[in-house]
Amino acid sequence: MLAKRIIPCLDIKDGRTVKGVNFVGLRDAGDPVELGKLYSEQGADELVFLDITATVDKRKTLAELVKKIAKNINIPFTVGGGIRSVEDANVLLESGADKISVNSAVVRNPQLINDLADNFGSQFVVVAIDAKNVDGEWKVHLNGGRLPTDLNLLEWTKECEDRGAGEILFTSMNHDGTKQGFENEMLAKMSSELSIPIIASGGAGSMEHFYDVFTEGKADAGLAASIFHFKEIEISDLKKYLNKKKISVRI
Amino acid sequence: MKIAIIDYHAGNVQSVKFALERLGANGFLTSDSEEISSADKVIFPGVGEASSTMNHLQKLGLEKIIPNLKQPVLGVCLGMQLMCSHSEENDTDCLNIIPQKVVRFRPKSKKTKVPHVGWNKISVKNDSWISEQLSEEYVYFVHSYFVEVGEFTIATTDYVQPFSAALQKDNFYATQFHPEKSGSVGEQILKDFLKNT
């Protein structure tokens, strides 16, 4: 049986992990490689590194970081943040990234999904989507959720699949940061209409929330940041819990 | 030990080199037929689409070199599929080293996703190059096409139906999953290849 995946997400700025990371036993909690390694030892199935650096040197710093991650970590990882072209993606591939995640850039230029899939294969292309339910209508948002568009969420996910996306990483802005659980209704709908895997993000606050997202939400993977960073939930405990509840996970 | 990693425009081949480094072994990326032929072991990795990567192999003149290698060769993911006779992916004739076919997953319901992405269990045959104790362990897969179960299958995984997770014929070894991304289990399998073959 294919296991459900647990994916911690690390925000990176200028090559360092940001957001209050609170770990004992790490020499340097700001080092994304060290933190990623620790998560992988605790049983994370994949890692997502999201670069939020705004400087011009970004590309170089990120490529160097990706190389360091690839050298040290023995599970798959995705890199995202500001990828706007096939060339941007190629630098990351050559540094050792397994997948890249694209968001705003493909809404502005959907052809980029086709180009990335043609050049590197669909397995390399994760399309991340931030969306918000406004008066019953799910609209895609850009620039980290700051910029609303008229794009309908479900229609956009289908277009992404048709253009060659390998996976969808959906963040519900209504749920993100609330710790009240994932947006299971939308996730289940997405899952039934698409044939590519769905990574659920936004709202994780307890172990039950992961159980719910895999059963009600029919998600293939659950992603979270702060609950792992602040050690509110340990990945190994979460997996034991899910296993006990008959969810297939890698232990 | 000289370990050649075949570099032919087929995705993330760096990660194989890094995985070997973590085991204290040194691999080098090359598309040079001399260097490949004279290596002690060869790794043939790859992700991507079958027909275009076969084209890359032909352009590099490697389609004639690889089938004639005498040292242990490990095909990974697309590398394993290209070792077979034929792939349904764009109706591609492959290297025909292992006479088995590559076909697409055809799930009966939409609930089963294609590609098969993530961690799944392997079941390993007795006396094969992969330690039997790794049976029922999880390894990492990413693929939409698979090698049918046949004479040279030494490990299987069940997704939609049982398929070949690993193969062996003579000096040719192969895994559909990515040992370089499969945590400590994957490391053990790479070690098995380096030590037992």
Tab-separated table of C-alpha atoms in Angstrom:
chain	number	residue	atom	x	y	z
A	1	MET	CA	0.000	0.000	0.000
A	2	LEU	CA	1.265	3.452	-0.900
A	3	ALA	CA	1.975	5.319	2.338
A	4	LYS	CA	0.482	8.716	3.151
A	5	ARG	CA	3.267	11.285	3.346
A	6	ILE	CA	4.127	13.712	6.159
A	7	ILE	CA	5.995	16.761	4.913
A	8	PRO	CA	7.512	19.506	7.084
A	9	CYS	CA	7.948	22.835	5.336
A	10	LEU	CA	10.940	25.080	6.079
A	11	ASP	CA	10.971	28.778	5.221
A	12	ILE	CA	14.407	29.973	4.149
A	13	LYS	CA	15.749	33.519	4.053
A	14	ASP	CA	19.300	34.267	2.916
A	15	GLY	CA	20.170	30.600	3.334
A	16	ARG	CA	18.841	30.336	6.897
A	17	THR	CA	15.657	28.877	8.374
A	18	VAL	CA	13.274	31.555	9.588
A	19	LYS	CA	10.188	31.529	11.821
A	20	GLY	CA	10.810	30.686	15.423
A	21	VAL	CA	12.374	27.307	15.362
A	22	ASN	CA	12.736	25.920	18.839
A	23	PHE	CA	14.888	22.847	18.979
A	24	VAL	CA	17.111	21.401	21.601
A	25	GLY	CA	19.914	19.206	20.406
A	26	LEU	CA	20.632	21.197	17.279
A	27	ARG	CA	23.935	22.976	17.125
A	28	ASP	CA	22.374	25.616	14.927
A	29	ALA	CA	18.600	25.685	14.602
A	30	GLY	CA	18.869	28.239	11.820
A	31	ASP	CA	20.712	25.839	9.532
A	32	PRO	CA	18.159	24.377	7.112
A	33	VAL	CA	20.346	21.359	6.409
A	34	GLU	CA	20.626	20.444	10.064
A	35	LEU	CA	16.927	20.918	10.676
A	36	GLY	CA	16.022	18.990	7.519
A	37	LYS	CA	18.266	16.150	8.605
A	38	LEU	CA	16.656	16.033	12.030
A	39	TYR	CA	13.174	15.866	10.458
A	40	SER	CA	14.267	13.102	8.156
A	41	GLU	CA	15.641	11.123	11.118
A	42	GLN	CA	12.301	11.580	12.888
A	43	GLY	CA	10.521	10.033	9.921
A	44	ALA	CA	9.580	12.883	7.581
A	45	ASP	CA	8.800	11.434	4.149
A	46	GLU	CA	9.835	14.503	2.178
A	47	LEU	CA	10.921	18.061	2.856
A	48	VAL	CA	9.827	21.340	1.306
A	49	PHE	CA	12.194	24.320	1.379
A	50	LEU	CA	10.564	27.621	0.528
A	51	ASP	CA	12.938	30.479	-0.185
A	52	ILE	CA	11.546	33.862	0.781
A	53	THR	CA	14.734	35.847	0.132
A	54	ALA	CA	14.068	38.992	-1.854
A	55	THR	CA	17.614	40.029	-2.778
A	56	VAL	CA	19.234	39.851	-6.208
A	57	ASP	CA	21.782	37.309	-5.055
A	58	LYS	CA	18.955	34.931	-4.328
A	59	ARG	CA	19.597	32.505	-7.172
A	60	LYS	CA	23.180	31.863	-6.247
A	61	THR	CA	22.479	31.478	-2.523
A	62	LEU	CA	19.602	29.112	-3.216
A	63	ALA	CA	21.585	26.919	-5.611
A	64	GLU	CA	24.351	26.598	-3.039
A	65	LEU	CA	21.876	25.691	-0.341
A	66	VAL	CA	20.181	23.093	-2.567
A	67	LYS	CA	23.535	21.465	-3.177
A	68	LYS	CA	24.190	21.285	0.550
A	69	ILE	CA	20.759	19.756	1.178
A	70	ALA	CA	21.185	17.207	-1.625
A	71	LYS	CA	24.565	16.166	-0.256
A	72	ASN	CA	23.308	15.621	3.262
A	73	ILE	CA	19.723	14.421	3.071
A	74	ASN	CA	18.640	10.986	1.845
A	75	ILE	CA	14.924	11.597	1.256
A	76	PRO	CA	13.244	13.580	-1.554
A	77	PHE	CA	12.970	17.334	-1.263
A	78	THR	CA	11.196	20.157	-3.071
A	79	VAL	CA	12.497	23.694	-3.472
A	80	GLY	CA	10.285	26.699	-4.124
A	81	GLY	CA	10.358	30.472	-4.144
A	82	GLY	CA	10.695	32.807	-7.075
A	83	ILE	CA	11.201	30.248	-9.870
A	84	ARG	CA	10.158	32.067	-13.039
A	85	SER	CA	11.791	30.219	-15.906
A	86	VAL	CA	13.112	26.917	-17.185
A	87	GLU	CA	16.612	28.322	-16.614
A	88	ASP	CA	15.835	29.047	-12.918
A	89	ALA	CA	14.593	25.476	-12.555
A	90	ASN	CA	17.567	23.989	-14.367
A	91	VAL	CA	20.021	25.582	-11.936
A	92	LEU	CA	18.158	23.908	-9.061
A	93	LEU	CA	17.978	20.541	-10.833
A	94	GLU	CA	21.698	20.637	-11.474
A	95	SER	CA	22.290	21.451	-7.819
A	96	GLY	CA	20.384	18.299	-6.867
A	97	ALA	CA	16.740	19.281	-6.248
A	98	ASP	CA	14.243	16.438	-6.736
A	99	LYS	CA	11.262	18.717	-7.352
A	100	ILE	CA	10.554	22.398	-7.655
A	101	SER	CA	7.438	24.203	-6.576
A	102	VAL	CA	6.025	27.044	-8.666
A	103	ASN	CA	3.204	29.353	-7.674
A	104	SER	CA	2.585	32.932	-8.853
A	105	ALA	CA	4.846	32.622	-11.896
A	106	VAL	CA	2.697	29.916	-13.510
A	107	VAL	CA	-0.529	31.831	-12.919
A	108	ARG	CA	1.029	34.731	-14.821
A	109	ASN	CA	2.503	32.403	-17.437
A	110	PRO	CA	0.730	29.014	-17.487
A	111	GLN	CA	2.834	27.839	-20.436
A	112	LEU	CA	5.738	27.610	-17.964
A	113	ILE	CA	4.123	24.440	-16.519
A	114	ASN	CA	4.267	22.789	-19.968
A	115	ASP	CA	7.832	23.967	-20.506
A	116	LEU	CA	8.989	22.675	-17.123
A	117	ALA	CA	7.251	19.317	-17.601
A	118	ASP	CA	8.647	18.916	-21.130
A	119	ASN	CA	12.159	19.736	-20.017
A	120	PHE	CA	12.364	17.900	-16.707
A	121	GLY	CA	9.351	15.565	-16.539
A	122	SER	CA	6.127	16.005	-14.574
A	123	GLN	CA	7.613	14.390	-11.470
A	124	PHE	CA	9.778	17.520	-11.104
A	125	VAL	CA	6.907	20.012	-11.151
A	126	VAL	CA	4.821	20.739	-8.065
A	127	VAL	CA	2.301	23.537	-8.555
A	128	ALA	CA	1.603	25.327	-5.275
A	129	ILE	CA	-1.705	27.136	-5.040
A	130	ASP	CA	-2.843	29.555	-2.316
A	131	ALA	CA	-6.596	30.031	-2.399
A	132	LYS	CA	-9.253	31.667	-0.317
A	133	ASN	CA	-12.951	31.000	-0.033
A	134	VAL	CA	-14.686	34.347	-0.512
A	135	ASP	CA	-18.481	34.156	-0.212
A	136	GLY	CA	-18.536	30.511	-1.274
A	137	GLU	CA	-16.171	30.930	-4.192
A	138	TRP	CA	-12.609	29.636	-4.098
A	139	LYS	CA	-10.234	32.142	-5.703
A	140	VAL	CA	-6.529	31.709	-6.345
A	141	HIS	CA	-4.275	34.299	-4.679
A	142	LEU	CA	-0.757	35.371	-5.647
A	143	ASN	CA	2.371	36.760	-4.009
A	144	GLY	CA	2.062	34.705	-0.864
A	145	GLY	CA	-1.670	35.330	-0.695
A	146	ARG	CA	-1.526	39.115	-0.858
A	147	LEU	CA	-2.939	39.473	-4.351
A	148	PRO	CA	-6.397	38.067	-5.183
A	149	THR	CA	-7.188	36.929	-8.737
A	150	ASP	CA	-10.409	35.914	-10.504
A	151	LEU	CA	-9.056	32.458	-11.136
A	152	ASN	CA	-11.321	29.656	-9.892
A	153	LEU	CA	-9.406	27.153	-7.756
A	154	LEU	CA	-10.783	23.875	-9.164
A	155	GLU	CA	-10.544	25.037	-12.769
A	156	TRP	CA	-6.969	26.104	-12.176
A	157	THR	CA	-5.977	22.767	-10.604
A	158	LYS	CA	-7.386	20.938	-13.646
A	159	GLU	CA	-5.511	23.225	-16.009
A	160	CYS	CA	-2.299	22.571	-14.038
A	161	GLU	CA	-2.824	18.816	-14.395
A	162	ASP	CA	-3.544	19.104	-18.133
A	163	ARG	CA	-0.420	21.182	-18.648
A	164	GLY	CA	1.759	18.571	-16.956
A	165	ALA	CA	1.964	19.326	-13.219
A	166	GLY	CA	3.080	16.253	-11.263
A	167	GLU	CA	1.524	17.205	-7.918
A	168	ILE	CA	-0.652	19.965	-6.466
A	169	LEU	CA	0.234	21.626	-3.160
A	170	PHE	CA	-2.934	23.358	-2.016
A	171	THR	CA	-2.919	25.842	0.861
A	172	SER	CA	-6.249	27.082	2.144
A	173	MET	CA	-5.714	30.662	3.278
A	174	ASN	CA	-8.881	30.423	5.345
A	175	HIS	CA	-7.276	27.657	7.373
A	176	ASP	CA	-3.593	28.556	7.335
A	177	GLY	CA	-2.337	29.475	10.801
A	178	THR	CA	-5.653	28.680	12.510
A	179	LYS	CA	-4.649	25.218	13.795
A	180	GLN	CA	-8.292	24.204	13.377
A	181	GLY	CA	-7.713	21.472	10.803
A	182	PHE	CA	-7.319	21.244	7.028
A	183	GLU	CA	-9.910	22.244	4.388
A	184	ASN	CA	-11.110	18.675	3.908
A	185	GLU	CA	-14.180	19.331	1.813
A	186	MET	CA	-12.290	21.123	-0.952
A	187	LEU	CA	-9.423	18.669	-0.756
A	188	ALA	CA	-11.738	15.680	-1.229
A	189	LYS	CA	-13.357	17.351	-4.197
A	190	MET	CA	-9.990	18.122	-5.746
A	191	SER	CA	-8.814	14.590	-5.155
A	192	SER	CA	-11.859	13.082	-6.856
A	193	GLU	CA	-11.501	15.312	-9.916
A	194	LEU	CA	-7.747	15.065	-10.436
A	195	SER	CA	-5.613	12.024	-11.050
A	196	ILE	CA	-2.358	13.528	-9.720
A	197	PRO	CA	-1.430	13.498	-6.001
A	198	ILE	CA	-2.594	16.311	-3.711
A	199	ILE	CA	-0.514	17.732	-0.860
A	200	ALA	CA	-2.705	19.401	1.760
A	201	SER	CA	-1.481	22.491	3.570
A	202	GLY	CA	-2.895	24.997	6.021
A	203	GLY	CA	-4.585	24.396	9.347
A	204	ALA	CA	-2.724	21.517	10.976
A	205	GLY	CA	-2.983	21.823	14.752
A	206	SER	CA	-3.274	18.275	16.069
A	207	MET	CA	-2.629	14.662	15.137
A	208	GLU	CA	-6.351	14.135	14.532
A	209	HIS	CA	-6.191	16.787	11.825
A	210	PHE	CA	-3.802	14.590	9.865
A	211	TYR	CA	-6.082	11.582	10.318
A	212	ASP	CA	-8.977	13.675	9.020
A	213	VAL	CA	-7.080	15.022	6.019
A	214	PHE	CA	-6.147	11.503	4.901
A	215	THR	CA	-9.638	10.074	5.406
A	216	GLU	CA	-12.208	12.856	4.838
A	217	GLY	CA	-9.855	15.042	2.798
A	218	LYS	CA	-8.505	12.098	0.742
A	219	ALA	CA	-5.138	13.870	0.541
A	220	ASP	CA	-1.993	11.998	-0.470
A	221	ALA	CA	0.275	14.056	1.768
A	222	GLY	CA	-0.058	16.468	4.674
A	223	LEU	CA	2.252	19.468	5.001
A	224	ALA	CA	2.820	21.644	8.046
A	225	ALA	CA	5.397	24.065	9.418
A	226	SER	CA	4.961	25.601	12.841
A	227	ILE	CA	3.547	22.584	14.691
A	228	PHE	CA	6.728	20.707	13.787
A	229	HIS	CA	9.082	23.646	14.345
A	230	PHE	CA	7.681	24.345	17.802
A	231	LYS	CA	7.618	20.640	18.623
A	232	GLU	CA	3.904	20.696	19.312
A	233	ILE	CA	3.825	17.443	17.384
A	234	GLU	CA	6.767	15.145	16.798
A	235	ILE	CA	6.741	13.407	13.457
A	236	SER	CA	7.546	10.017	14.970
A	237	ASP	CA	4.602	10.308	17.400
A	238	LEU	CA	2.305	11.441	14.603
A	239	LYS	CA	3.220	8.423	12.512
A	240	LYS	CA	2.705	6.020	15.400
A	241	TYR	CA	-0.704	7.569	15.982
A	242	LEU	CA	-1.700	7.305	12.310
A	243	ASN	CA	-0.457	3.731	12.123
A	244	LYS	CA	-2.592	2.814	15.107
A	245	LYS	CA	-5.572	4.389	13.361
A	246	LYS	CA	-4.933	2.134	10.325
A	247	ILE	CA	-3.579	4.856	8.072
A	248	SER	CA	-0.754	3.474	5.988
A	249	VAL	CA	2.432	5.374	6.871
A	250	ARG	CA	6.125	4.606	6.607
A	251	ILE	CA	7.499	3.734	10.053
B	1	MET	CA	36.642	1.331	-6.917
B	2	LYS	CA	35.734	3.398	-9.980
B	3	ILE	CA	32.001	3.936	-10.197
B	4	ALA	CA	30.726	5.610	-13.367
B	5	ILE	CA	27.347	7.327	-13.234
B	6	ILE	CA	25.957	7.712	-16.749
B	7	ASP	CA	25.082	11.350	-17.431
B	8	TYR	CA	22.694	11.679	-20.400
B	9	HIS	CA	20.252	14.566	-19.796
B	10	ALA	CA	17.942	12.443	-17.700
B	11	GLY	CA	17.141	14.458	-14.613
B	12	ASN	CA	18.667	14.572	-11.197
B	13	VAL	CA	21.747	12.378	-11.565
B	14	GLN	CA	23.726	14.437	-9.020
B	15	SER	CA	21.753	12.871	-6.200
B	16	VAL	CA	23.167	9.425	-7.043
B	17	LYS	CA	26.679	10.848	-6.753
B	18	PHE	CA	25.827	12.447	-3.408
B	19	ALA	CA	24.288	9.199	-2.126
B	20	LEU	CA	27.494	7.317	-2.941
B	21	GLU	CA	29.509	10.004	-1.156
B	22	ARG	CA	27.392	9.500	1.969
B	23	LEU	CA	28.424	5.828	1.840
B	24	GLY	CA	32.069	6.796	1.524
B	25	ALA	CA	32.231	5.756	-2.147
B	26	ASN	CA	33.146	7.965	-5.065
B	27	GLY	CA	31.155	8.078	-8.261
B	28	PHE	CA	31.843	10.273	-11.266
B	29	LEU	CA	29.359	11.585	-13.817
B	30	THR	CA	30.267	10.761	-17.385
B	31	SER	CA	28.841	10.230	-20.848
B	32	ASP	CA	32.164	9.066	-22.268
B	33	SER	CA	32.008	5.486	-23.556
B	34	GLU	CA	35.665	4.790	-22.717
B	35	GLU	CA	35.224	5.949	-19.128
B	36	ILE	CA	32.026	3.944	-18.750
B	37	SER	CA	33.523	0.762	-20.213
B	38	SER	CA	36.600	0.907	-17.992
B	39	ALA	CA	34.776	1.576	-14.689
B	40	ASP	CA	34.496	-1.145	-12.032
B	41	LYS	CA	30.778	-0.533	-11.623
B	42	VAL	CA	28.280	1.513	-13.573
B	43	ILE	CA	25.129	3.236	-12.396
B	44	PHE	CA	22.519	4.062	-15.038
B	45	PRO	CA	20.073	6.474	-13.372
B	46	GLY	CA	17.400	8.633	-14.888
B	47	VAL	CA	14.009	10.230	-14.732
B	48	GLY	CA	12.028	11.641	-17.632
B	49	GLU	CA	10.371	10.402	-20.785
B	50	ALA	CA	11.478	7.172	-22.489
B	51	SER	CA	11.744	8.117	-26.186
B	52	SER	CA	13.606	11.406	-25.714
B	53	THR	CA	16.062	9.871	-23.252
B	54	MET	CA	16.651	6.940	-25.661
B	55	ASN	CA	17.439	9.631	-28.248
B	56	HIS	CA	19.967	11.193	-25.908
B	57	LEU	CA	21.611	7.781	-25.423
B	58	GLN	CA	21.773	7.275	-29.189
B	59	LYS	CA	23.262	10.719	-29.764
B	60	LEU	CA	25.985	9.884	-27.249
B	61	GLY	CA	26.518	6.478	-28.872
B	62	LEU	CA	25.713	4.775	-25.574
B	63	GLU	CA	22.904	2.532	-26.841
B	64	LYS	CA	25.565	0.147	-28.190
B	65	ILE	CA	27.928	0.455	-25.210
B	66	ILE	CA	25.563	-0.211	-22.298
B	67	PRO	CA	24.213	-3.639	-23.407
B	68	ASN	CA	27.763	-4.911	-23.849
B	69	LEU	CA	29.093	-3.870	-20.448
B	70	LYS	CA	30.586	-6.765	-18.481
B	71	GLN	CA	30.917	-5.155	-15.055
B	72	PRO	CA	27.943	-4.829	-12.651
B	73	VAL	CA	25.484	-2.206	-13.922
B	74	LEU	CA	22.688	-0.769	-11.785
B	75	GLY	CA	19.721	0.788	-13.601
B	76	VAL	CA	17.558	3.111	-11.522
B	77	CYS	CA	13.973	4.175	-12.338
B	78	LEU	CA	13.986	5.197	-16.017
B	79	GLY	CA	17.411	3.554	-16.300
B	80	MET	CA	15.783	0.247	-15.349
B	81	GLN	CA	12.959	0.770	-17.842
B	82	LEU	CA	15.401	1.563	-20.648
B	83	MET	CA	17.208	-1.731	-19.928
B	84	CYS	CA	14.022	-3.576	-20.924
B	85	SER	CA	12.866	-4.528	-24.422
B	86	HIS	CA	10.093	-2.048	-25.093
B	87	SER	CA	8.250	0.798	-23.353
B	88	GLU	CA	4.672	1.735	-23.989
B	89	GLU	CA	5.690	5.348	-23.304
B	90	ASN	CA	5.626	6.813	-26.821
B	91	ASP	CA	6.059	3.282	-28.216
B	92	THR	CA	9.801	3.212	-27.560
B	93	ASP	CA	12.195	0.390	-28.374
B	94	CYS	CA	14.650	0.201	-25.493
B	95	LEU	CA	18.060	-1.430	-24.973
B	96	ASN	CA	16.650	-4.984	-24.787
B	97	ILE	CA	19.076	-6.141	-22.108
B	98	ILE	CA	16.302	-7.638	-20.000
B	99	PRO	CA	13.479	-9.127	-22.099
B	100	GLN	CA	10.565	-7.645	-20.145
B	101	LYS	CA	8.011	-5.007	-21.080
B	102	VAL	CA	7.286	-1.550	-19.704
B	103	VAL	CA	3.601	-0.590	-19.590
B	104	ARG	CA	1.478	2.186	-18.098
B	105	PHE	CA	-0.515	1.961	-14.851
B	106	ARG	CA	-4.202	1.701	-15.706
B	107	PRO	CA	-6.144	2.020	-12.457
B	108	LYS	CA	-9.790	0.972	-12.541
B	109	SER	CA	-10.891	3.970	-10.515
B	110	LYS	CA	-9.840	7.584	-10.316
B	111	LYS	CA	-9.118	7.108	-6.624
B	112	THR	CA	-5.810	5.532	-7.558
B	113	LYS	CA	-3.433	8.241	-8.666
B	114	VAL	CA	-0.943	8.071	-11.514
B	115	PRO	CA	1.998	8.718	-11.228
B	116	HIS	CA	2.730	6.350	-8.363
B	117	VAL	CA	4.521	8.866	-6.104
B	118	GLY	CA	5.779	8.178	-2.619
B	119	TRP	CA	6.806	5.397	-0.284
B	120	ASN	CA	5.691	1.821	-0.864
B	121	LYS	CA	6.788	-1.618	0.345
B	122	ILE	CA	8.984	-4.076	-1.502
B	123	SER	CA	8.813	-7.825	-1.293
B	124	VAL	CA	12.198	-9.391	-2.059
B	125	LYS	CA	12.820	-12.910	-3.433
B	126	ASN	CA	15.218	-15.279	-1.656
B	127	ASP	CA	18.866	-15.278	-2.671
B	128	SER	CA	18.804	-12.097	-4.680
B	129	TRP	CA	21.261	-9.210	-4.656
B	130	ILE	CA	18.984	-7.205	-2.349
B	131	SER	CA	19.032	-8.478	1.257
B	132	GLU	CA	15.913	-10.473	1.968
B	133	GLN	CA	15.610	-8.733	5.330
B	134	LEU	CA	14.583	-5.584	3.442
B	135	SER	CA	11.304	-7.252	2.478
B	136	GLU	CA	8.329	-5.221	3.700
B	137	GLU	CA	10.483	-2.089	4.013
B	138	TYR	CA	9.416	1.168	2.379
B	139	VAL	CA	11.269	2.723	-0.556
B	140	TYR	CA	10.591	5.843	-2.642
B	141	PHE	CA	8.954	5.612	-6.075
B	142	VAL	CA	8.046	8.176	-8.761
B	143	HIS	CA	6.769	6.683	-12.019
B	144	SER	CA	3.770	6.261	-14.316
B	145	TYR	CA	5.076	3.241	-16.219
B	146	PHE	CA	6.233	-0.057	-14.764
B	147	VAL	CA	7.998	-3.281	-15.708
B	148	GLU	CA	5.665	-6.283	-15.677
B	149	VAL	CA	6.532	-9.151	-13.360
B	150	GLY	CA	8.632	-11.714	-15.228
B	151	GLU	CA	11.499	-14.144	-15.189
B	152	PHE	CA	14.063	-11.551	-14.081
B	153	THR	CA	11.972	-9.902	-11.355
B	154	ILE	CA	13.646	-10.211	-7.950
B	155	ALA	CA	11.415	-7.842	-5.954
B	156	THR	CA	7.825	-6.742	-6.391
B	157	THR	CA	5.629	-3.912	-5.157
B	158	ASP	CA	1.869	-3.768	-5.285
B	159	TYR	CA	0.239	-0.677	-6.810
B	160	VAL	CA	-2.814	-1.179	-9.024
B	161	GLN	CA	-1.213	-4.620	-9.523
B	162	PRO	CA	2.055	-6.307	-8.563
B	163	PHE	CA	4.945	-4.949	-10.659
B	164	SER	CA	8.734	-5.328	-10.780
B	165	ALA	CA	10.387	-3.230	-8.062
B	166	ALA	CA	13.790	-4.736	-8.871
B	167	LEU	CA	15.330	-6.916	-11.568
B	168	GLN	CA	18.460	-8.884	-12.274
B	169	LYS	CA	19.842	-10.569	-15.341
B	170	ASP	CA	23.515	-11.583	-15.396
B	171	ASN	CA	25.579	-8.476	-14.552
B	172	PHE	CA	22.595	-6.141	-14.928
B	173	TYR	CA	20.793	-5.062	-11.765
B	174	ALA	CA	17.911	-2.614	-11.534
B	175	THR	CA	15.466	-0.893	-9.219
B	176	GLN	CA	12.283	0.961	-10.152
B	177	PHE	CA	12.466	2.911	-6.898
B	178	HIS	CA	15.132	5.478	-6.039
B	179	PRO	CA	17.602	3.938	-3.555
B	180	GLU	CA	19.405	7.314	-3.443
B	181	LYS	CA	16.233	8.880	-1.986
B	182	SER	CA	14.960	5.979	0.108
B	183	GLY	CA	16.505	6.838	3.469
B	184	SER	CA	18.502	4.175	5.315
B	185	VAL	CA	16.804	1.304	3.428
B	186	GLY	CA	17.958	2.807	0.141
B	187	GLU	CA	21.469	3.192	1.505
B	188	GLN	CA	21.503	-0.498	2.398
B	189	ILE	CA	20.455	-1.401	-1.153
B	190	LEU	CA	23.216	0.746	-2.661
B	191	LYS	CA	25.658	-0.931	-0.276
B	192	ASP	CA	24.336	-4.333	-1.394
B	193	PHE	CA	25.042	-3.368	-4.988
B	194	LEU	CA	28.545	-2.145	-4.178
B	195	LYS	CA	29.432	-5.165	-2.027
B	196	ASN	CA	27.507	-8.161	-3.343
B	197	THR	CA	27.853	-7.718	-7.077
